[in-house]
CSV table of C-alpha atoms in Angstrom, one decimal:
chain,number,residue,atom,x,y,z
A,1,UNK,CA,-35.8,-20.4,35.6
A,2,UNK,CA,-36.2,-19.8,31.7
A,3,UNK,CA,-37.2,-16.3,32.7
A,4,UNK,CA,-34.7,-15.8,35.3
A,5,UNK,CA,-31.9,-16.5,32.3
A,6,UNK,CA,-34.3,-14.3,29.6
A,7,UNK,CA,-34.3,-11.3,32.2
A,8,UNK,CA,-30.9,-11.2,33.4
A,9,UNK,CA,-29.0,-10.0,31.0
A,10,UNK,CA,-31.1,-7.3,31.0
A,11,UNK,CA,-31.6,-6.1,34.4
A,12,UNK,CA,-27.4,-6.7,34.4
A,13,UNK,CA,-26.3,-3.4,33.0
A,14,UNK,CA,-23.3,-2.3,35.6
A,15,UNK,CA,-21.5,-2.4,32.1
A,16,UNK,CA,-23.2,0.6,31.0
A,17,UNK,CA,-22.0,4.0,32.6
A,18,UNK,CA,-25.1,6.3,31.5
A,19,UNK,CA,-23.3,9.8,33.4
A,20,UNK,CA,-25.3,12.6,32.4
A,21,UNK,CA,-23.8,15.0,34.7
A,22,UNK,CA,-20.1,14.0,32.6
A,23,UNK,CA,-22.1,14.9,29.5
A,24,UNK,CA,-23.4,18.4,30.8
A,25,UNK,CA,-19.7,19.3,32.5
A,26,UNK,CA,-17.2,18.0,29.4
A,27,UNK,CA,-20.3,19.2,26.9
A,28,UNK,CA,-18.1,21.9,25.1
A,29,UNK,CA,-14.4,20.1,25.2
A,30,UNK,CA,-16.5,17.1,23.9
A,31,UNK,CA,-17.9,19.2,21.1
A,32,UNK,CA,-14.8,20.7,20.3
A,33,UNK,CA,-12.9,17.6,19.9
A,34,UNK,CA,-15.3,16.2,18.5
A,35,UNK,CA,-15.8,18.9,15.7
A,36,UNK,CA,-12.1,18.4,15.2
A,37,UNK,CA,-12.0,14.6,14.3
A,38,UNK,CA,-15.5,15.0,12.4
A,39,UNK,CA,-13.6,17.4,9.9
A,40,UNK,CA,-10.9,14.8,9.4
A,41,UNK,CA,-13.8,12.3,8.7
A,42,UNK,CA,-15.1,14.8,6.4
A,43,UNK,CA,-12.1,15.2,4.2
A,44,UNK,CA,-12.4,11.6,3.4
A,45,UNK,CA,-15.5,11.4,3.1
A,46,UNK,CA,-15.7,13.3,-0.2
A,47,UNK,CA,-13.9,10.3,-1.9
A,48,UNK,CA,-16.8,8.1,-1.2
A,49,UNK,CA,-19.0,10.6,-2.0
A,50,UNK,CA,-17.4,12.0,-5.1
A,51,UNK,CA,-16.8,7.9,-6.1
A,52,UNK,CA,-20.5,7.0,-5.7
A,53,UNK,CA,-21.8,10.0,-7.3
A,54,UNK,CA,-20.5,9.7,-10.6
A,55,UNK,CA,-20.0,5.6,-10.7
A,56,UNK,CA,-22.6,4.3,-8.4
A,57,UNK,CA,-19.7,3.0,-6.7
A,58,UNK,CA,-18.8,1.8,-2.6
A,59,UNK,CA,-15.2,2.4,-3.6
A,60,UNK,CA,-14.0,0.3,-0.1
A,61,UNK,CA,-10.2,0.5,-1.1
A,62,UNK,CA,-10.9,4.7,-0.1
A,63,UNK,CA,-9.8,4.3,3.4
A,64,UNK,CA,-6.5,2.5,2.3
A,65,UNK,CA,-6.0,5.5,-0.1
A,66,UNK,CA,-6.0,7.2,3.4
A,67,UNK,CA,-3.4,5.3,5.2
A,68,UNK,CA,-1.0,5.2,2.0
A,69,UNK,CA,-1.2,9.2,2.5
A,70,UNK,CA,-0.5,8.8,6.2
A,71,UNK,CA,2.8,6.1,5.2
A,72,UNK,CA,3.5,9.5,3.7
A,73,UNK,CA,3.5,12.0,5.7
A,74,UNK,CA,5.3,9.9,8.4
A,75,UNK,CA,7.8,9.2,6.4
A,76,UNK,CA,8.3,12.6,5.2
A,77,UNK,CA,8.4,14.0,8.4
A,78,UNK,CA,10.6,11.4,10.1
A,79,UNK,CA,13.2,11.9,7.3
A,80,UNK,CA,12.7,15.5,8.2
A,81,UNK,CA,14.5,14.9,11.6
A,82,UNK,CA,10.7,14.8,13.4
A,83,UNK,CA,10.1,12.6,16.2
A,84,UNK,CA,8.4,11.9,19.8
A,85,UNK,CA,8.8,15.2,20.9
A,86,UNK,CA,8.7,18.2,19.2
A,87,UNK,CA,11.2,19.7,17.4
A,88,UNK,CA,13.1,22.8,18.3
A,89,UNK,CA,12.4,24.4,15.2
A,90,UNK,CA,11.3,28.5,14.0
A,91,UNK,CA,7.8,28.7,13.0
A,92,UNK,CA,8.7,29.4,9.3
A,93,UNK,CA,10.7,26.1,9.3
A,94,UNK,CA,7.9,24.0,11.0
A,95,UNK,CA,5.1,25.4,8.0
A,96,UNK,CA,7.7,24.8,5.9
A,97,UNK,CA,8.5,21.2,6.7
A,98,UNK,CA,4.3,20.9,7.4
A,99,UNK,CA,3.7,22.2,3.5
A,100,UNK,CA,6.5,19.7,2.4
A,101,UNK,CA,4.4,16.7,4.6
A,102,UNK,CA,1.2,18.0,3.2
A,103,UNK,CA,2.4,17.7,-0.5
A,104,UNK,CA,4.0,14.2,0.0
A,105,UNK,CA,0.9,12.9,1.4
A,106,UNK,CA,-1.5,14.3,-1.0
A,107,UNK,CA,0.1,12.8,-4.1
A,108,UNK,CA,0.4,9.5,-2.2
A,109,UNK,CA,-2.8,9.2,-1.7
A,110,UNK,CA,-3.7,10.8,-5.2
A,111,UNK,CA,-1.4,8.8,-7.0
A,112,UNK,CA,-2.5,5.5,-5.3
A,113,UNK,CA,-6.2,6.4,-5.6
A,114,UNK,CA,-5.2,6.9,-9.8
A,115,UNK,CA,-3.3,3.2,-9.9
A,116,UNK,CA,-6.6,2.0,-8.2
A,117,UNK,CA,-9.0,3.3,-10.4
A,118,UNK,CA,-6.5,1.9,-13.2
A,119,UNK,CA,-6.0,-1.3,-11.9
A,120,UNK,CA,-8.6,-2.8,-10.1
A,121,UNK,CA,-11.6,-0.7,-11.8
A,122,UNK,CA,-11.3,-0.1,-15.2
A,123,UNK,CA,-11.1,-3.1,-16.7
A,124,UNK,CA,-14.8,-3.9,-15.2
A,125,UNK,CA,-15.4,-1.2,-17.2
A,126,UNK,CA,-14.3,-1.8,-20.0
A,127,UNK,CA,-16.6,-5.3,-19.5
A,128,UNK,CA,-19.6,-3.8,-18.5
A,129,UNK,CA,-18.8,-5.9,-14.7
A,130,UNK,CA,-21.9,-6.0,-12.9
A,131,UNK,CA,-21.9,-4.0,-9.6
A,132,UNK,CA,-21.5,-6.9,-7.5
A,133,UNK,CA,-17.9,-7.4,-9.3
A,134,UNK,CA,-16.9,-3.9,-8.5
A,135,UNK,CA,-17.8,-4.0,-4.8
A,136,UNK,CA,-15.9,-7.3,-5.0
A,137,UNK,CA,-13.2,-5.8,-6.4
A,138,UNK,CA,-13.0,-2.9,-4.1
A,139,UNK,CA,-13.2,-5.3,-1.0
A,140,UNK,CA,-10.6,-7.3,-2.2
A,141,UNK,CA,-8.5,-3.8,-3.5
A,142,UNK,CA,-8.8,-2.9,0.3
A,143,UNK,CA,-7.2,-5.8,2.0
A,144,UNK,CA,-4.4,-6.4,-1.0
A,145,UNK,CA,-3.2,-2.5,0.0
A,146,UNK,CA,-3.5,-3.6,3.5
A,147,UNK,CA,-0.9,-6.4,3.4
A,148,UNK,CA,1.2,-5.2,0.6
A,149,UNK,CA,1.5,-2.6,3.7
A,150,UNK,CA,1.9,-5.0,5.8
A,151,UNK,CA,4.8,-6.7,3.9
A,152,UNK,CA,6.4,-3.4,3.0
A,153,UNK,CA,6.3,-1.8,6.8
A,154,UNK,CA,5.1,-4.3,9.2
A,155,UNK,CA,2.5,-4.7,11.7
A,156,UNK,CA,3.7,-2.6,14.1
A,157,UNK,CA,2.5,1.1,14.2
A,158,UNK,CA,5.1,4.1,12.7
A,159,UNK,CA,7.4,5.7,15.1
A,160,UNK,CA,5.5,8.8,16.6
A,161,UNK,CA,6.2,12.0,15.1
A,162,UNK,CA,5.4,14.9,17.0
A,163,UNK,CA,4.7,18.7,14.8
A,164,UNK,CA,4.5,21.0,17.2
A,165,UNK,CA,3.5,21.8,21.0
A,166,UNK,CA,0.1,21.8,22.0
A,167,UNK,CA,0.3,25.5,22.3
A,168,UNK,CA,-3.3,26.9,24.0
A,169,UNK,CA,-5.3,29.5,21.6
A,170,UNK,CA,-7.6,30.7,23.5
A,171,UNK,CA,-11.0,29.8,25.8
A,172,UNK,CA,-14.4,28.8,25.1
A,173,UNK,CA,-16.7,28.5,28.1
A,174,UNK,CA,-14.1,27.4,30.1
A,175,UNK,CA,-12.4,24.9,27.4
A,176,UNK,CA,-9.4,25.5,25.8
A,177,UNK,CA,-9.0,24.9,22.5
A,178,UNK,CA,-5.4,24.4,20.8
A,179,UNK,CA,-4.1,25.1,18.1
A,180,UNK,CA,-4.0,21.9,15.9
A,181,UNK,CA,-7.9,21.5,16.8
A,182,UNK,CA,-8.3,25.2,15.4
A,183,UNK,CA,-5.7,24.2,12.2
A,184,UNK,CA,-7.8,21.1,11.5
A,185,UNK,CA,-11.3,22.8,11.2
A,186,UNK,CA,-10.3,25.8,9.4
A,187,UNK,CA,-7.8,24.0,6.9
A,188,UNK,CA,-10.5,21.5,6.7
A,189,UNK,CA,-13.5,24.3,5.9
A,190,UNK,CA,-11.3,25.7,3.2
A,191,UNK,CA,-10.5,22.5,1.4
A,192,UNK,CA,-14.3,21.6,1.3
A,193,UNK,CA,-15.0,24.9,0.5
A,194,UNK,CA,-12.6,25.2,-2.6
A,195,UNK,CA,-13.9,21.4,-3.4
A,196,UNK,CA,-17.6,22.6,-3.8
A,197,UNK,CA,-16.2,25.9,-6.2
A,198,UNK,CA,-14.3,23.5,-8.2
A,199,UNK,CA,-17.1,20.9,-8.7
A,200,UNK,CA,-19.7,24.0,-9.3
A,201,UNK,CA,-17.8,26.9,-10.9
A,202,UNK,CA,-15.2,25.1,-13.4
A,203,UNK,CA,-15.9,23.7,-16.4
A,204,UNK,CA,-14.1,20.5,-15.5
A,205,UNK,CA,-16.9,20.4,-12.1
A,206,UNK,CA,-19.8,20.6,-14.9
A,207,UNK,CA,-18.5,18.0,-16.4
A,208,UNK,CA,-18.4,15.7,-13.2
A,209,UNK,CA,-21.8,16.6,-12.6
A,210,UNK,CA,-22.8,16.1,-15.9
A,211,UNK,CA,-21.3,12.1,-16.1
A,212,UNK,CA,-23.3,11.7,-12.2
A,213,UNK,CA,-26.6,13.0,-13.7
A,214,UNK,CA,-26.5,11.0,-17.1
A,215,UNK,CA,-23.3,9.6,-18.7
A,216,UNK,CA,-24.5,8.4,-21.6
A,217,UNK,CA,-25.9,12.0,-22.2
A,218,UNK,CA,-22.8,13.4,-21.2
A,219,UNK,CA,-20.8,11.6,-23.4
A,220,UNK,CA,-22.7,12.9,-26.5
A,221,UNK,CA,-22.5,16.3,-25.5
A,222,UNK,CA,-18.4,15.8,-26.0
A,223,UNK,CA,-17.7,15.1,-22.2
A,224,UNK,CA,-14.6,12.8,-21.9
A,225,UNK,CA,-16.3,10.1,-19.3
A,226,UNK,CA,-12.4,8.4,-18.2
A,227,UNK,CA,-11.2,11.4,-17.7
A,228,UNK,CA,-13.7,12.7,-15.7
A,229,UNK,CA,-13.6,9.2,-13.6
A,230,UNK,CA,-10.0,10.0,-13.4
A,231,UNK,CA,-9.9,13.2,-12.4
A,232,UNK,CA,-12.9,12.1,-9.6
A,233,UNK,CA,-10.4,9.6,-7.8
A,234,UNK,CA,-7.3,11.7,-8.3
A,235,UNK,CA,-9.7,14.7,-5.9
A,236,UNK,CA,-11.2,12.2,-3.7
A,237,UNK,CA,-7.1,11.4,-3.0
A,238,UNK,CA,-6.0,14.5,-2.8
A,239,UNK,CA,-8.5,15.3,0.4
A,240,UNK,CA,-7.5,12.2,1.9
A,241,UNK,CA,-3.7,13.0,0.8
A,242,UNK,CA,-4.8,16.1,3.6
A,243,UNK,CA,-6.8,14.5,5.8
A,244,UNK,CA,-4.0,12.0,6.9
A,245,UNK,CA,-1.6,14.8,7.8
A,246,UNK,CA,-4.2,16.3,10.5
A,247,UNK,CA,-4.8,12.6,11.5
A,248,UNK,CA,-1.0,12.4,12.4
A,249,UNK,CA,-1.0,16.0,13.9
A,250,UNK,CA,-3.7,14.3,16.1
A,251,UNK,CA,-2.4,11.2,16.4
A,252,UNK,CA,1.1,11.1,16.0
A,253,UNK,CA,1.3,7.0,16.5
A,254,UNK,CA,-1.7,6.0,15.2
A,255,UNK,CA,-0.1,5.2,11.3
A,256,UNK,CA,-0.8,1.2,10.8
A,257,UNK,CA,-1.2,-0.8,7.8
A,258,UNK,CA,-5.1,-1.4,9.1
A,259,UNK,CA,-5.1,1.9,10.6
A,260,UNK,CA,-7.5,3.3,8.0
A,261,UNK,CA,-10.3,0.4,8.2
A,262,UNK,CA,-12.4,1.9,11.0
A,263,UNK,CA,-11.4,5.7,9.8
A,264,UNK,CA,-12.8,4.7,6.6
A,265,UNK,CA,-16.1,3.1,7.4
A,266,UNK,CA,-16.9,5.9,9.6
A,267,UNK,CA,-16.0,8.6,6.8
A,268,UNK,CA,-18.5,6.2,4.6
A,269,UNK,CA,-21.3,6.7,7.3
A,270,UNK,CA,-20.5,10.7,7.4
A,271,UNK,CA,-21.1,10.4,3.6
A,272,UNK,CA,-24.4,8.6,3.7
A,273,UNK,CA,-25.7,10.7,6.6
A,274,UNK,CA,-24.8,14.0,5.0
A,275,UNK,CA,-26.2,12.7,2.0
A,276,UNK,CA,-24.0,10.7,0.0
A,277,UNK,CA,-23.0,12.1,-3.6
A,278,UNK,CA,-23.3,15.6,-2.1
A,279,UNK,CA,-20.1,17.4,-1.0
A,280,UNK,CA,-21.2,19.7,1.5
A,281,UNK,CA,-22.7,16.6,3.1
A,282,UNK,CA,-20.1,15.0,3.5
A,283,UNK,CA,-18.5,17.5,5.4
A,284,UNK,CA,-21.6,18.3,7.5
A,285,UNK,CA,-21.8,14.3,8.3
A,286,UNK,CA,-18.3,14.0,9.1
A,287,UNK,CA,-19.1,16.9,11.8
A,288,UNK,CA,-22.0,15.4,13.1
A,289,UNK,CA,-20.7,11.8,13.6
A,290,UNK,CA,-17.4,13.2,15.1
A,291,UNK,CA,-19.2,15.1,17.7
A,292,UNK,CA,-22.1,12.5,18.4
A,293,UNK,CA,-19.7,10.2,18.8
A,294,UNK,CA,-17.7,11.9,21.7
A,295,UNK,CA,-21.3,12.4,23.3
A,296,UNK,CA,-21.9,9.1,23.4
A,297,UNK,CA,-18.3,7.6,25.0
A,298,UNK,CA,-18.4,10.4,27.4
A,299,UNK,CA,-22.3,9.9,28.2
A,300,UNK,CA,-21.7,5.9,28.3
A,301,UNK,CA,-18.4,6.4,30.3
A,302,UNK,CA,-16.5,4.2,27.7
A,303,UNK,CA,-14.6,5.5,24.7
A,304,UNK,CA,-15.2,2.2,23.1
A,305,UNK,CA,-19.2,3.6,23.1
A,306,UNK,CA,-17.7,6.2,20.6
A,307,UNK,CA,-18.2,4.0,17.4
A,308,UNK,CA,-21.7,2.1,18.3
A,309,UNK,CA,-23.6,5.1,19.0
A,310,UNK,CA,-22.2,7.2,16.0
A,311,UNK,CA,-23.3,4.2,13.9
A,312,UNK,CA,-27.2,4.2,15.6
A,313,UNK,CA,-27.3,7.5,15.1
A,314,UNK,CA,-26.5,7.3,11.4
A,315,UNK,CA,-29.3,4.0,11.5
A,316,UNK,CA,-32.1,6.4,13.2
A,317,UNK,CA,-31.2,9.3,10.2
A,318,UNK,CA,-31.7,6.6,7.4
A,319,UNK,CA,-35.3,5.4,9.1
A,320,UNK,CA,-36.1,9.1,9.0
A,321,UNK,CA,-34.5,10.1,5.9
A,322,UNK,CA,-32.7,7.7,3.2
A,323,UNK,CA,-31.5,10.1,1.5
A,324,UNK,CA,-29.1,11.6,4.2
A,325,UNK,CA,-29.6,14.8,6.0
A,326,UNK,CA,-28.8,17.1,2.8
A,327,UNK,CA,-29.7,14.4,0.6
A,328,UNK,CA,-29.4,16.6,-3.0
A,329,UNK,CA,-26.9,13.6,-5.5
A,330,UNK,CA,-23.7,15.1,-7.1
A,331,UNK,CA,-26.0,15.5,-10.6
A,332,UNK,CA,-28.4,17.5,-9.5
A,333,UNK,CA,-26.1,20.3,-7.4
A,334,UNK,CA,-26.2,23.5,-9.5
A,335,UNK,CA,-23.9,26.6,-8.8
């Protein structure tokens, strides 16, 4: 009887759908979209990566920097006269109003990540906190934003706000790919790649290098460590600021006060599996997890599937390799 029970659970597997042939015939849509949410995972993941390579911080509170962005560009737009369907606009007014959305969001999320980093993490700081106290901190941080949210907007989701048609680019081995898919990458690959000049190439990028490889060091050599923290968040928010407007262009009703909880653990995980403190990581990570991840719900025949195998995935990379796949830390990255 004992090893009746011990055995059935796992002989009982009608709950998993393991459809290869699925995999094999939606393998390129699958990658596509999945390339096209991985970039959006990217985009926030530089926050955690940028965070933790100059503080040593798991700055939580990054995926409600996210969703503050999102209230943002929602708002923007709905005020804009944008709603469930899209609006009969020219395409110079639609970038326009886009630009205007893309703004709003960015300093939302830049200015929130700035009153965070004031707020909740500087005076640890200032007291030599223990790391324990700022993880604390940036747990508690994350569900304060959460239900100030909630008190501000409610629980229900945003009204849906639709940019434009879903208008057809072109074909890729019999998969059509459309055009926010193809706006998401590229706008996404040119943010990263204008985020790795500016931490390489400027002077103010040296010195955020500089304060991740040694800040005492740094300090000494005339490098102003607060404003360097600063200026780390204010980036970090920025890139989220631009990563909730392609969220919304995706998902035009998924803006919720705990909307950015599970968006901002899996942007963690792209982090740590690109190799966390390194920015091209990130964005390689975010990639990665986006398309394993539609793999595995389409494989497993359950979209709910998307999020467990992204995360054993990221488990089996850590076994192999700690350090992530690229694995180089933000003080070590030269130009």
């Amino acid at each position: 009887m004992l090893e009746a029970l011990i055995l059935h659970p796992v002989l009982d597997n009608s709950w998993i759908n393991f459809d290869v042939n699925a995999l094999v015939q939606n393998f390129w849509s699958a990658t596509f979209d999945g390339l096209t949410f991985g970039a959006i995972y990217g985009l926030i993941a530089v926050g955690y990566t940028l965070v933790y390579g100059v503080l040593n911080l798991i700055n939580f509170a990054h995926s409600e920097v996210f969703i503050i962005g999102a209230y943002g560009v929602v708002i923007t737009l709905s005020a804009l006269g944008f709603g469930p369907s899209a609006p009969n606009l020219s395409v110079p007014a639609i970038v326009g109003d886009l630009l205007l959305a893309l703004i709003v969001g960015m300093l939302a999320s830049a200015v929130a990540a700035f009153l965070l980093e004031r707020v909740a993490y500087r005076p640890l700081r200032k007291r030599n906190a223990p790391r324990l106290a700022f993880l604390i901190t940036a747990i508690g941080a994350s569900f304060a934003i959460q239900y100030t949210i909630f008190l501000v907007r409610g629980a229900n989701a945003e009204p849906s706000v639709t940019m434009f048609r879903a208008i057809p680019v072109f074909n890729v081995f019999n998969t059509t790919i459309y055009i926010q898919s193809l706006i998401i990458v590229i706008a996404a690959v040119v943010l990263m790649v204008l985020t790795d000049m500016f931490i390489r190439r400027t002077r103010t990028g040296r010195g955020i290098r500089a304060v991740a490889q040694d800040p005492d060091t740094a300090t000494l050599m005339g490098v102003n460590k607060e404003r360097i923290i600063v200026i780390t968040f204010v980036v970090g928010g920025l890139l989220a600021g631009a990563a909730a407007l392609f969220y919304v262009m995706l998902v035009p009703s998924g803006v919720i006060y705990n909307g950015g909880f599970i968006l901002g653990v899996k942007a963690f995980a792209a982090a740590v599996l690109g190799g966390i403190g390194n920015v091209r990581g990130a964005l390689l990570g975010g990639l990665l997890l986006g398309v394993i991840g539609n793999y595995g719900q389409i494989l497993l025949g359950d979209s709910q599937w998307t999020d467990v195998v992204a995360f054993v995935v990221l488990v089996l990379v850590l076994l192999i390799k700690p350090t992530g796949i690229l694995g180089t830390s933000l003080g070590r990255s030269r130009a």
